[in-house]
Amino acid sequence: MSSHDFDLLVIGAGSGGVRASRIAAGHGARVAVAEEFRVGGTCVIRGCVPKKLLVYGAHFAEDLEDAARFGWTIEGKRFDWATLRNNVADEVDRLNGLYQNTLDNNKVTTLLGHARIIDAHTVEVAGARHTAGTILIATGARPFIPDVPGAEHGITSNEIFHLPEQPRRMVIAGAGYIATEFAGVFHELGTDVTVINRSDTILRGWEPALADRLLQISLAKGLNFKLNCRLVRVEKTDAGLVLHFADGKSIETDVLLWALGRVPQTEGLGLAEVGVALNDKGAIAVDADNRSSVPSIFAVGDVTDRVQLTPVAIREGHSFADRLFGGKAWRVDYKAIPSAVFSNPPLGSVGLTEAEARNAHGEVRVFTADFRPMKNVLAGRNERALYKLVVDASTDRVVGAHMIGPDAPEILQAVAIAVKAGLTKAQFDETMALHPTMSEELVLMR
Ligand code: NDP
């Protein structure tokens, strides 16, 4: 047993930190985890989980509208933001408790308070110093707020779950994951939503045909977009906020949401003093085994800015703990990581876009299914789904699958197994269709 207080001290009880703590403790290590906010991290407390619950809540708006075509009469329907907000908050509290139980049941010591690294083996939490053989930084990322006058009048995804009331008008700055997801939620709830973005596209990096489909459907639903714009000033007035743009135009709104990306949370940890190097993105630089420039200090998850997704952070934390405390050396495989945007309708994607595949493989074959889901047809809802398979022509392997349409993320997870396994287009085609489903289109693309 080492002379340190703990074998492992983890900073940050989010997805990566909790998994690393639990696995290391399971291997017999004496583990502590420091957390300055709430156990559970971004995903559970103010990210994926409450967001998904809002997505469910918002989608009733269209379901109830469509219900009439299926014979249902729903009188007096009305939406109450406070009910949804409070119920989501209760669920977050429940999960927060479960995460705490996981730590307690695994005999992981929780240290509440801000952590600062004093030297390669010492961390100070809320004024008390603790030593550890190994330190793991899993502090995640925080929303980026741009340097424009009045930026402080905007809110971020941290605050949006606690809005005192549903805004009548909302402007969302950015057009990535967070922007498109909350645009879908608040538009469905009845807020007048405008998405503003610096470039002329939404969801840059996604298969362009799908991003364009989301844009077209969103426009048809009545969302507003101001692309290719530069916000220069936010002014607070008695009527709300006025956003001033470089082109001289302005927009009035009640709430401004910053959704311009997330930056690694490295401040206040004492990293420079102890010699932990950052990379050019401001993230903690780590090697393939998550080790920083200080041999006893490691980092996983968003603070390393490799792939900002919860399941990736969890796997990095698991791999770290297995390697250091379980004698099991394995590394995270970053190829073919599935990803989804819970917009309305949602998108799912795994592997290469058509352009990426052309760069990587030269000749590719592309298959698309562009169809109106059966439910939308009867509902009289003119929204088409779009599925796209990208195939390496020389091997026939499906190297990318991209979908927009109802339940696309649910379907995509299963497709990701096939893409990860390197299955060929011929094997997709050999698979019997499951009728009538939307996903049968995946095996019917000729
Ligand atoms: P994204 O990186 O998805 O999108 C950022 C948006 O902000 C883009 O539209 C980009 O414009 C714009 N932008 C970036 N920097 C600036 C700047 N300096 N000035 C003006 N505009 C800027 O970020 P999000 O905040 O939406 O999400 C952060 C990350 O969190 C995601 O990348 C994802 O990894 C993760 N996440 C995942 C979710 C999921 O899995 N469903 C849900 C939510 C978040 P453009 O690219 O057009 O130039």
CSV table of C-alpha atoms and ligand atoms in Angstrom, one decimal:
chain,number,residue,atom,x,y,z
A,1,MET,CA,0.0,0.0,0.0
A,2,SER,CA,1.4,3.4,-0.9
A,3,SER,CA,2.1,6.1,1.6
A,4,HIS,CA,-0.4,8.4,-0.1
A,5,ASP,CA,-3.9,9.1,1.3
A,6,PHE,CA,-5.4,7.6,-1.8
A,7,ASP,CA,-4.2,5.5,-4.7
A,8,LEU,CA,-6.3,7.6,-7.1
A,9,LEU,CA,-7.8,11.0,-6.7
A,10,VAL,CA,-10.2,12.0,-9.5
A,11,ILE,CA,-11.2,15.6,-10.1
A,12,GLY,CA,-14.7,15.8,-11.5
A,13,ALA,CA,-17.6,13.4,-10.9
A,14,GLY,CA,-19.0,13.4,-14.4
A,15,SER,CA,-19.3,10.5,-16.8
A,16,GLY,CA,-15.6,9.9,-17.2
A,17,GLY,CA,-14.6,10.5,-13.6
A,18,VAL,CA,-17.3,8.4,-12.0
A,19,ARG,CA,-16.6,5.4,-14.3
A,20,ALA,CA,-12.9,5.7,-13.6
A,21,SER,CA,-13.5,5.9,-9.9
A,22,ARG,CA,-15.8,2.9,-9.8
A,23,ILE,CA,-13.6,0.7,-11.9
A,24,ALA,CA,-10.4,1.6,-10.0
A,25,ALA,CA,-12.2,1.0,-6.7
A,26,GLY,CA,-13.4,-2.4,-8.0
A,27,HIS,CA,-9.8,-3.3,-8.7
A,28,GLY,CA,-9.0,-2.6,-5.1
A,29,ALA,CA,-7.7,0.9,-5.3
A,30,ARG,CA,-8.4,3.5,-2.6
A,31,VAL,CA,-10.2,6.2,-4.5
A,32,ALA,CA,-11.5,9.7,-3.9
A,33,VAL,CA,-13.4,11.9,-6.2
A,34,ALA,CA,-13.6,15.7,-5.9
A,35,GLU,CA,-16.7,17.5,-7.2
A,36,GLU,CA,-17.4,21.2,-6.9
A,37,PHE,CA,-21.0,21.1,-8.3
A,38,ARG,CA,-23.1,18.0,-8.3
A,39,VAL,CA,-22.2,14.3,-8.8
A,40,GLY,CA,-23.2,13.2,-12.3
A,41,GLY,CA,-21.6,15.8,-14.4
A,42,THR,CA,-22.8,17.7,-17.5
A,43,CYS,CA,-24.6,14.8,-19.1
A,44,VAL,CA,-26.7,13.9,-16.1
A,45,ILE,CA,-27.2,17.3,-14.5
A,46,ARG,CA,-27.4,19.8,-17.3
A,47,GLY,CA,-26.9,18.0,-20.6
A,48,CYS,CA,-27.9,14.8,-22.4
A,49,VAL,CA,-30.4,13.6,-19.8
A,50,PRO,CA,-32.5,16.6,-19.0
A,51,LYS,CA,-32.3,17.7,-22.7
A,52,LYS,CA,-33.7,14.4,-23.9
A,53,LEU,CA,-36.5,14.7,-21.4
A,54,LEU,CA,-37.3,18.1,-22.8
A,55,VAL,CA,-37.2,16.6,-26.3
A,56,TYR,CA,-39.8,14.0,-25.2
A,57,GLY,CA,-41.9,16.7,-23.5
A,58,ALA,CA,-41.9,19.0,-26.5
A,59,HIS,CA,-42.7,16.3,-29.0
A,60,PHE,CA,-46.2,15.9,-27.6
A,61,ALA,CA,-47.1,19.1,-29.3
A,62,GLU,CA,-46.9,17.5,-32.8
A,63,ASP,CA,-48.1,14.1,-31.6
A,64,LEU,CA,-51.3,15.8,-30.1
A,65,GLU,CA,-51.7,17.8,-33.3
A,66,ASP,CA,-51.4,14.6,-35.5
A,67,ALA,CA,-53.7,12.6,-33.2
A,68,ALA,CA,-56.8,14.2,-34.8
A,69,ARG,CA,-56.0,12.4,-38.1
A,70,PHE,CA,-55.9,9.2,-36.1
A,71,GLY,CA,-59.3,9.8,-34.7
A,72,TRP,CA,-58.6,11.3,-31.4
A,73,THR,CA,-60.2,14.4,-30.0
A,74,ILE,CA,-58.2,16.2,-27.4
A,75,GLU,CA,-59.9,19.1,-25.9
A,76,GLY,CA,-58.4,21.8,-23.8
A,77,LYS,CA,-54.8,20.8,-24.3
A,78,ARG,CA,-52.4,23.2,-22.8
A,79,PHE,CA,-48.7,23.3,-22.0
A,80,ASP,CA,-47.2,24.3,-18.6
A,81,TRP,CA,-43.5,24.9,-18.7
A,82,ALA,CA,-43.1,24.8,-14.9
A,83,THR,CA,-44.5,21.3,-14.7
A,84,LEU,CA,-42.1,19.9,-17.3
A,85,ARG,CA,-39.2,21.9,-15.9
A,86,ASN,CA,-39.8,20.7,-12.3
A,87,ASN,CA,-40.4,17.1,-13.2
A,88,VAL,CA,-37.2,17.0,-15.2
A,89,ALA,CA,-35.4,18.6,-12.3
A,90,ASP,CA,-36.8,15.9,-10.0
A,91,GLU,CA,-35.5,13.2,-12.3
A,92,VAL,CA,-32.1,14.8,-12.4
A,93,ASP,CA,-32.1,14.8,-8.6
A,94,ARG,CA,-33.0,11.1,-8.6
A,95,LEU,CA,-30.1,10.3,-11.0
A,96,ASN,CA,-27.8,12.5,-9.0
A,97,GLY,CA,-28.6,10.3,-6.0
A,98,LEU,CA,-28.0,7.1,-7.9
A,99,TYR,CA,-24.6,8.3,-9.0
A,100,GLN,CA,-23.8,9.2,-5.4
A,101,ASN,CA,-24.9,5.7,-4.3
A,102,THR,CA,-22.7,4.2,-7.0
A,103,LEU,CA,-19.7,6.0,-5.5
A,104,ASP,CA,-20.6,5.2,-1.9
A,105,ASN,CA,-21.3,1.5,-2.7
A,106,ASN,CA,-17.9,1.2,-4.3
A,107,LYS,CA,-16.3,2.8,-1.3
A,108,VAL,CA,-15.2,5.9,-3.2
A,109,THR,CA,-14.7,8.9,-1.0
A,110,THR,CA,-16.5,12.0,-2.3
A,111,LEU,CA,-14.8,15.3,-1.6
A,112,LEU,CA,-17.1,18.2,-2.1
A,113,GLY,CA,-15.5,21.5,-3.2
A,114,HIS,CA,-13.2,23.0,-5.8
A,115,ALA,CA,-10.0,21.0,-6.4
A,116,ARG,CA,-6.6,22.5,-7.1
A,117,ILE,CA,-3.5,20.5,-7.9
A,118,ILE,CA,-0.7,21.5,-5.6
A,119,ASP,CA,2.0,19.2,-6.8
A,120,ALA,CA,2.3,15.9,-8.8
A,121,HIS,CA,0.7,14.0,-5.9
A,122,THR,CA,-1.3,16.5,-3.9
A,123,VAL,CA,-4.7,18.0,-4.4
A,124,GLU,CA,-6.4,20.6,-2.3
A,125,VAL,CA,-10.2,20.4,-2.0
A,126,ALA,CA,-12.1,23.1,0.0
A,127,GLY,CA,-8.9,23.9,1.9
A,128,ALA,CA,-7.9,20.4,2.8
A,129,ARG,CA,-4.9,18.7,1.2
A,130,HIS,CA,-5.0,15.1,0.1
A,131,THR,CA,-2.2,13.0,-1.5
A,132,ALA,CA,-2.6,10.4,-4.2
A,133,GLY,CA,-0.4,8.1,-6.2
A,134,THR,CA,-2.3,9.1,-9.3
A,135,ILE,CA,-4.4,12.1,-10.2
A,136,LEU,CA,-7.1,11.9,-12.9
A,137,ILE,CA,-8.5,15.1,-14.3
A,138,ALA,CA,-12.1,14.7,-15.6
A,139,THR,CA,-13.4,18.2,-15.3
A,140,GLY,CA,-15.2,18.3,-18.6
A,141,ALA,CA,-16.0,21.4,-20.6
A,142,ARG,CA,-18.1,24.5,-20.3
A,143,PRO,CA,-20.1,26.6,-22.8
A,144,PHE,CA,-18.0,29.0,-24.8
A,145,ILE,CA,-19.2,32.6,-24.4
A,146,PRO,CA,-18.0,35.1,-27.1
A,147,ASP,CA,-16.3,38.3,-26.3
A,148,VAL,CA,-19.0,40.7,-27.5
A,149,PRO,CA,-20.4,43.7,-25.5
A,150,GLY,CA,-23.4,42.5,-23.5
A,151,ALA,CA,-22.6,38.8,-23.8
A,152,GLU,CA,-23.5,38.4,-20.1
A,153,HIS,CA,-27.2,39.0,-20.9
A,154,GLY,CA,-27.2,35.6,-22.7
A,155,ILE,CA,-27.7,32.3,-21.0
A,156,THR,CA,-26.1,28.9,-21.8
A,157,SER,CA,-27.3,25.3,-21.7
A,158,ASN,CA,-26.5,25.4,-18.0
A,159,GLU,CA,-29.3,27.8,-17.3
A,160,ILE,CA,-31.9,26.8,-19.9
A,161,PHE,CA,-33.3,24.0,-17.8
A,162,HIS,CA,-34.1,26.4,-15.0
A,163,LEU,CA,-35.9,29.2,-17.0
A,164,PRO,CA,-38.5,30.7,-14.6
A,165,GLU,CA,-41.0,30.9,-17.5
A,166,GLN,CA,-41.2,29.8,-21.1
A,167,PRO,CA,-39.9,32.6,-23.2
A,168,ARG,CA,-42.1,34.1,-25.9
A,169,ARG,CA,-39.1,34.7,-28.2
A,170,MET,CA,-35.7,33.0,-28.2
A,171,VAL,CA,-32.6,33.6,-30.2
A,172,ILE,CA,-30.1,30.8,-30.3
A,173,ALA,CA,-26.5,31.7,-31.3
A,174,GLY,CA,-24.8,28.7,-33.1
A,175,ALA,CA,-26.1,26.0,-35.3
A,176,GLY,CA,-24.5,22.9,-33.9
A,177,TYR,CA,-25.8,20.1,-31.7
A,178,ILE,CA,-27.0,22.2,-28.8
A,179,ALA,CA,-28.5,25.0,-31.0
A,180,THR,CA,-30.5,22.7,-33.2
A,181,GLU,CA,-31.7,20.5,-30.3
A,182,PHE,CA,-33.0,23.4,-28.2
A,183,ALA,CA,-34.4,25.1,-31.3
A,184,GLY,CA,-36.5,22.0,-31.9
A,185,VAL,CA,-37.7,21.8,-28.3
A,186,PHE,CA,-38.7,25.5,-27.8
A,187,HIS,CA,-40.3,25.8,-31.2
A,188,GLU,CA,-42.5,22.8,-30.5
A,189,LEU,CA,-43.4,24.3,-27.1
A,190,GLY,CA,-44.6,27.4,-28.9
A,191,THR,CA,-41.7,29.8,-28.5
A,192,ASP,CA,-40.8,32.0,-31.5
A,193,VAL,CA,-37.2,30.7,-32.2
A,194,THR,CA,-34.5,32.2,-34.4
A,195,VAL,CA,-31.2,30.5,-35.0
A,196,ILE,CA,-28.2,32.7,-35.9
A,197,ASN,CA,-24.9,31.4,-37.1
A,198,ARG,CA,-21.6,32.8,-38.4
A,199,SER,CA,-21.4,30.4,-41.3
A,200,ASP,CA,-24.0,29.7,-44.1
A,201,THR,CA,-24.8,26.2,-42.8
A,202,ILE,CA,-26.2,24.3,-39.8
A,203,LEU,CA,-24.6,21.2,-38.3
A,204,ARG,CA,-21.3,21.8,-40.1
A,205,GLY,CA,-19.4,18.5,-40.4
A,206,TRP,CA,-22.6,16.4,-40.7
A,207,GLU,CA,-23.5,14.9,-44.1
A,208,PRO,CA,-24.6,18.1,-45.9
A,209,ALA,CA,-27.8,16.5,-47.4
A,210,LEU,CA,-29.1,15.7,-43.9
A,211,ALA,CA,-28.2,19.1,-42.5
A,212,ASP,CA,-30.0,20.7,-45.5
A,213,ARG,CA,-33.0,18.4,-44.9
A,214,LEU,CA,-33.2,19.6,-41.2
A,215,LEU,CA,-32.9,23.2,-42.4
A,216,GLN,CA,-35.7,22.8,-44.9
A,217,ILE,CA,-38.0,21.0,-42.5
A,218,SER,CA,-37.3,23.6,-39.8
A,219,LEU,CA,-38.1,26.5,-42.1
A,220,ALA,CA,-41.3,24.8,-43.1
A,221,LYS,CA,-42.2,24.4,-39.4
A,222,GLY,CA,-41.7,28.1,-38.9
A,223,LEU,CA,-38.3,28.4,-37.3
A,224,ASN,CA,-36.3,31.4,-38.3
A,225,PHE,CA,-32.7,31.4,-39.4
A,226,LYS,CA,-30.2,34.2,-39.9
A,227,LEU,CA,-27.0,32.6,-41.3
A,228,ASN,CA,-23.8,34.2,-42.4
A,229,CYS,CA,-24.2,36.8,-39.7
A,230,ARG,CA,-22.0,38.4,-37.1
A,231,LEU,CA,-23.5,39.5,-33.8
A,232,VAL,CA,-21.6,42.6,-32.5
A,233,ARG,CA,-23.5,43.7,-29.5
A,234,VAL,CA,-26.2,42.6,-27.0
A,235,GLU,CA,-28.3,45.4,-25.6
A,236,LYS,CA,-30.7,45.0,-22.6
A,237,THR,CA,-33.8,47.1,-22.8
A,238,ASP,CA,-37.1,47.3,-20.9
A,239,ALA,CA,-38.7,45.1,-23.6
A,240,GLY,CA,-36.0,42.4,-23.5
A,241,LEU,CA,-32.7,42.0,-25.4
A,242,VAL,CA,-31.8,43.7,-28.7
A,243,LEU,CA,-29.2,41.8,-30.7
A,244,HIS,CA,-27.2,44.1,-33.1
A,245,PHE,CA,-25.5,42.6,-36.2
A,246,ALA,CA,-22.6,43.7,-38.3
A,247,ASP,CA,-25.0,44.3,-41.2
A,248,GLY,CA,-26.7,47.0,-39.2
A,249,LYS,CA,-29.8,44.9,-38.6
A,250,SER,CA,-31.1,43.9,-35.2
A,251,ILE,CA,-33.4,41.3,-33.6
A,252,GLU,CA,-35.4,41.7,-30.4
A,253,THR,CA,-35.8,38.7,-28.1
A,254,ASP,CA,-36.6,37.6,-24.6
A,255,VAL,CA,-33.8,35.0,-24.2
A,256,LEU,CA,-30.5,34.6,-26.0
A,257,LEU,CA,-28.9,31.2,-25.7
A,258,TRP,CA,-25.2,30.8,-26.4
A,259,ALA,CA,-24.6,27.5,-28.2
A,260,LEU,CA,-21.2,28.1,-29.8
A,261,GLY,CA,-19.3,25.1,-28.7
A,262,ARG,CA,-17.8,24.0,-25.4
A,263,VAL,CA,-14.3,24.7,-24.1
A,264,PRO,CA,-12.2,22.4,-21.9
A,265,GLN,CA,-12.5,23.3,-18.2
A,266,THR,CA,-8.9,23.8,-17.2
A,267,GLU,CA,-9.0,27.0,-15.2
A,268,GLY,CA,-8.3,27.2,-11.5
A,269,LEU,CA,-6.8,23.7,-11.4
A,270,GLY,CA,-3.2,24.8,-10.9
A,271,LEU,CA,-2.2,23.0,-14.2
A,272,ALA,CA,0.4,25.5,-15.3
A,273,GLU,CA,2.1,25.6,-11.9
A,274,VAL,CA,2.4,21.8,-11.7
A,275,GLY,CA,3.5,21.6,-15.4
A,276,VAL,CA,0.5,19.9,-17.0
A,277,ALA,CA,0.7,21.0,-20.7
A,278,LEU,CA,-2.2,22.0,-22.8
A,279,ASN,CA,-2.5,21.5,-26.5
A,280,ASP,CA,-3.3,24.2,-29.1
A,281,LYS,CA,-7.0,23.8,-28.5
A,282,GLY,CA,-6.6,24.6,-24.8
A,283,ALA,CA,-7.3,21.0,-23.8
A,284,ILE,CA,-5.1,18.9,-21.6
A,285,ALA,CA,-2.6,17.1,-23.9
A,286,VAL,CA,-2.6,13.4,-23.3
A,287,ASP,CA,-1.0,10.4,-24.9
A,288,ALA,CA,-2.9,7.3,-26.1
A,289,ASP,CA,-3.0,6.1,-22.5
A,290,ASN,CA,-4.5,9.3,-21.2
A,291,ARG,CA,-1.3,10.4,-19.5
A,292,SER,CA,-0.5,14.1,-19.4
A,293,SER,CA,3.0,15.7,-19.5
A,294,VAL,CA,3.2,15.0,-15.7
A,295,PRO,CA,3.6,11.2,-15.3
A,296,SER,CA,1.3,10.8,-12.3
A,297,ILE,CA,-1.4,13.0,-13.8
A,298,PHE,CA,-3.9,11.7,-16.3
A,299,ALA,CA,-7.0,13.2,-18.0
A,300,VAL,CA,-10.1,11.8,-19.7
A,301,GLY,CA,-13.2,13.1,-21.3
A,302,ASP,CA,-14.1,16.6,-22.6
A,303,VAL,CA,-11.2,18.3,-20.8
A,304,THR,CA,-9.0,16.5,-23.4
A,305,ASP,CA,-11.3,17.6,-26.3
A,306,ARG,CA,-10.9,14.4,-28.3
A,307,VAL,CA,-14.5,13.5,-29.0
A,308,GLN,CA,-16.9,15.5,-26.8
A,309,LEU,CA,-19.4,12.7,-26.2
A,310,THR,CA,-20.4,11.0,-22.9
A,311,PRO,CA,-19.9,7.4,-24.0
A,312,VAL,CA,-16.4,8.3,-25.1
A,313,ALA,CA,-15.5,9.8,-21.8
A,314,ILE,CA,-16.9,6.8,-20.0
A,315,ARG,CA,-14.8,4.4,-22.1
A,316,GLU,CA,-11.7,6.5,-21.6
A,317,GLY,CA,-12.3,6.5,-17.8
A,318,HIS,CA,-12.8,2.7,-17.9
A,319,SER,CA,-9.7,2.1,-20.0
A,320,PHE,CA,-7.6,4.3,-17.7
A,321,ALA,CA,-8.7,2.5,-14.6
A,322,ASP,CA,-8.3,-1.0,-16.1
A,323,ARG,CA,-4.8,-0.2,-17.3
A,324,LEU,CA,-3.5,1.4,-14.1
A,325,PHE,CA,-5.3,-0.6,-11.4
A,326,GLY,CA,-6.6,-3.8,-13.0
A,327,GLY,CA,-3.6,-4.9,-15.0
A,328,LYS,CA,-5.7,-4.9,-18.2
A,329,ALA,CA,-4.2,-2.8,-20.9
A,330,TRP,CA,-6.7,-1.8,-23.7
A,331,ARG,CA,-7.3,1.4,-25.6
A,332,VAL,CA,-10.4,3.2,-26.7
A,333,ASP,CA,-11.1,2.7,-30.4
A,334,TYR,CA,-12.1,6.0,-31.8
A,335,LYS,CA,-13.2,4.7,-35.2
A,336,ALA,CA,-16.9,4.6,-36.2
A,337,ILE,CA,-18.3,6.4,-33.1
A,338,PRO,CA,-22.0,6.9,-33.6
A,339,SER,CA,-23.5,10.2,-32.9
A,340,ALA,CA,-27.0,11.8,-32.9
A,341,VAL,CA,-28.6,15.2,-32.8
A,342,PHE,CA,-31.9,15.2,-31.0
A,343,SER,CA,-33.4,17.9,-33.2
A,344,ASN,CA,-36.9,17.7,-34.6
A,345,PRO,CA,-36.7,15.5,-36.6
A,346,PRO,CA,-33.5,13.9,-35.2
A,347,LEU,CA,-30.3,12.8,-37.0
A,348,GLY,CA,-28.1,9.9,-36.5
A,349,SER,CA,-24.7,9.2,-38.1
A,350,VAL,CA,-21.8,6.7,-37.9
A,351,GLY,CA,-18.7,6.5,-40.0
A,352,LEU,CA,-17.6,8.7,-42.9
A,353,THR,CA,-19.6,11.3,-44.8
A,354,GLU,CA,-19.6,10.9,-48.6
A,355,ALA,CA,-16.9,13.6,-48.9
A,356,GLU,CA,-14.7,12.0,-46.2
A,357,ALA,CA,-15.1,8.6,-47.8
A,358,ARG,CA,-14.0,9.9,-51.2
A,359,ASN,CA,-10.9,11.4,-49.6
A,360,ALA,CA,-10.2,8.2,-47.6
A,361,HIS,CA,-11.1,5.5,-50.2
A,362,GLY,CA,-11.2,7.2,-53.6
A,363,GLU,CA,-14.1,5.5,-55.3
A,364,VAL,CA,-17.3,5.3,-53.3
A,365,ARG,CA,-20.9,4.3,-54.1
A,366,VAL,CA,-23.7,6.2,-52.4
A,367,PHE,CA,-27.3,4.9,-51.8
A,368,THR,CA,-30.1,7.0,-50.5
A,369,ALA,CA,-33.7,6.4,-49.4
A,370,ASP,CA,-35.8,9.6,-49.4
A,371,PHE,CA,-39.3,8.7,-48.2
A,372,ARG,CA,-42.3,9.9,-46.2
A,373,PRO,CA,-42.7,7.8,-43.1
A,374,MET,CA,-46.1,6.0,-43.1
A,375,LYS,CA,-47.1,7.8,-39.9
A,376,ASN,CA,-46.4,11.2,-41.4
A,377,VAL,CA,-48.5,10.3,-44.5
A,378,LEU,CA,-51.6,9.5,-42.5
A,379,ALA,CA,-51.0,12.5,-40.2
A,380,GLY,CA,-50.8,14.7,-43.3
A,381,ARG,CA,-47.4,15.9,-42.2
A,382,ASN,CA,-45.2,16.6,-45.2
A,383,GLU,CA,-41.9,15.6,-43.7
A,384,ARG,CA,-39.6,13.3,-45.5
A,385,ALA,CA,-36.9,11.1,-44.0
A,386,LEU,CA,-33.5,10.7,-45.7
A,387,TYR,CA,-31.2,7.8,-45.2
A,388,LYS,CA,-27.8,7.6,-46.8
A,389,LEU,CA,-25.3,4.7,-47.0
A,390,VAL,CA,-21.7,5.4,-48.1
A,391,VAL,CA,-19.9,2.3,-49.5
A,392,ASP,CA,-16.2,1.8,-50.3
A,393,ALA,CA,-16.4,0.7,-53.9
A,394,SER,CA,-13.3,-1.5,-53.8
A,395,THR,CA,-14.4,-3.6,-50.7
A,396,ASP,CA,-18.2,-3.1,-50.8
A,397,ARG,CA,-18.0,-2.2,-47.1
A,398,VAL,CA,-20.5,0.3,-45.7
A,399,VAL,CA,-18.2,3.0,-44.3
A,400,GLY,CA,-20.9,5.5,-43.4
A,401,ALA,CA,-24.6,5.6,-42.5
A,402,HIS,CA,-26.5,8.8,-42.0
A,403,MET,CA,-30.1,9.3,-41.2
A,404,ILE,CA,-32.7,12.0,-40.5
A,405,GLY,CA,-36.2,11.1,-39.6
A,406,PRO,CA,-38.3,9.8,-36.7
A,407,ASP,CA,-36.3,7.7,-34.3
A,408,ALA,CA,-33.2,8.0,-36.4
A,409,PRO,CA,-30.9,7.8,-33.3
A,410,GLU,CA,-32.6,4.6,-32.1
A,411,ILE,CA,-32.2,3.0,-35.5
A,412,LEU,CA,-28.7,4.3,-36.0
A,413,GLN,CA,-27.3,2.6,-32.9
A,414,ALA,CA,-28.1,-0.8,-34.4
A,415,VAL,CA,-26.7,0.2,-37.8
A,416,ALA,CA,-23.5,1.3,-36.0
A,417,ILE,CA,-22.9,-2.3,-35.1
A,418,ALA,CA,-22.9,-3.3,-38.7
A,419,VAL,CA,-20.7,-0.4,-39.8
A,420,LYS,CA,-18.3,-1.1,-36.9
A,421,ALA,CA,-18.2,-4.7,-37.9
A,422,GLY,CA,-17.3,-3.8,-41.5
A,423,LEU,CA,-20.3,-5.4,-43.1
A,424,THR,CA,-20.7,-5.1,-46.8
A,425,LYS,CA,-23.5,-3.5,-48.8
A,426,ALA,CA,-24.2,-7.1,-50.1
A,427,GLN,CA,-24.7,-8.2,-46.5
A,428,PHE,CA,-27.1,-5.3,-45.9
A,429,ASP,CA,-29.0,-6.4,-49.0
A,430,GLU,CA,-29.1,-10.1,-48.0
A,431,THR,CA,-30.8,-9.1,-44.7
A,432,MET,CA,-34.6,-9.6,-45.0
A,433,ALA,CA,-36.6,-6.4,-44.6
A,434,LEU,CA,-38.8,-6.0,-41.5
A,435,HIS,CA,-42.0,-4.7,-42.8
A,436,PRO,CA,-43.6,-2.2,-42.2
A,437,THR,CA,-40.8,-0.1,-40.5
A,438,MET,CA,-38.8,2.9,-41.5
A,439,SER,CA,-35.6,1.1,-40.9
A,440,GLU,CA,-36.3,-1.5,-43.6
A,441,GLU,CA,-35.2,1.1,-46.0
A,442,LEU,CA,-31.7,0.3,-44.9
A,443,VAL,CA,-31.8,-3.1,-46.6
A,444,LEU,CA,-33.8,-2.0,-49.6
A,445,MET,CA,-31.5,0.6,-51.1
A,446,ARG,CA,-30.6,-0.4,-54.6
B,1,NDP,P1,-21.0,22.6,-31.9
B,1,NDP,O1,-19.5,22.5,-32.1
B,1,NDP,O2,-21.9,21.5,-32.3
B,1,NDP,O3,-21.5,23.9,-32.7
B,1,NDP,C1,-21.0,25.2,-32.5
B,1,NDP,C2,-21.7,26.2,-33.4
B,1,NDP,O4,-21.2,27.5,-33.0
B,1,NDP,C3,-21.4,26.0,-34.9
B,1,NDP,O5,-22.6,26.4,-35.5
B,1,NDP,C4,-20.3,27.0,-35.1
B,1,NDP,O6,-20.4,27.6,-36.4
B,1,NDP,C5,-20.6,28.1,-34.1
B,1,NDP,N1,-19.4,28.7,-33.6
B,1,NDP,C6,-18.3,28.1,-33.0
B,1,NDP,N2,-17.4,28.9,-32.6
B,1,NDP,C7,-17.9,30.2,-32.8
B,1,NDP,C8,-17.4,31.5,-32.6
B,1,NDP,N3,-16.2,31.7,-32.0
B,1,NDP,N4,-18.2,32.5,-33.0
B,1,NDP,C9,-19.4,32.3,-33.6
B,1,NDP,N5,-19.9,31.1,-33.8
B,1,NDP,C10,-19.1,30.0,-33.5
B,1,NDP,O7,-21.2,23.1,-30.4
B,1,NDP,P2,-22.4,22.9,-29.3
B,1,NDP,O8,-22.2,24.0,-28.3
B,1,NDP,O9,-23.7,22.8,-30.0
B,1,NDP,O10,-22.1,21.5,-28.6
B,1,NDP,C11,-20.8,21.3,-28.1
B,1,NDP,C12,-20.4,19.8,-28.1
B,1,NDP,O11,-21.2,19.1,-27.2
B,1,NDP,C13,-20.8,19.2,-29.5
B,1,NDP,O12,-19.7,19.3,-30.4
B,1,NDP,C14,-21.0,17.7,-29.1
B,1,NDP,O13,-19.7,17.1,-29.1
B,1,NDP,C15,-21.5,17.8,-27.7
B,1,NDP,N6,-23.0,17.6,-27.7
B,1,NDP,C16,-23.5,16.5,-28.1
B,1,NDP,C17,-24.8,16.2,-28.1
B,1,NDP,C18,-25.3,14.9,-28.6
B,1,NDP,O14,-24.6,14.0,-28.7
B,1,NDP,N7,-26.6,14.8,-29.0
B,1,NDP,C19,-25.8,17.2,-27.7
B,1,NDP,C20,-25.1,18.5,-27.3
B,1,NDP,C21,-23.8,18.6,-27.3
B,1,NDP,P3,-19.9,26.9,-37.8
B,1,NDP,O15,-19.5,25.5,-37.5
B,1,NDP,O16,-21.1,26.9,-38.7
B,1,NDP,O17,-18.8,27.7,-38.3
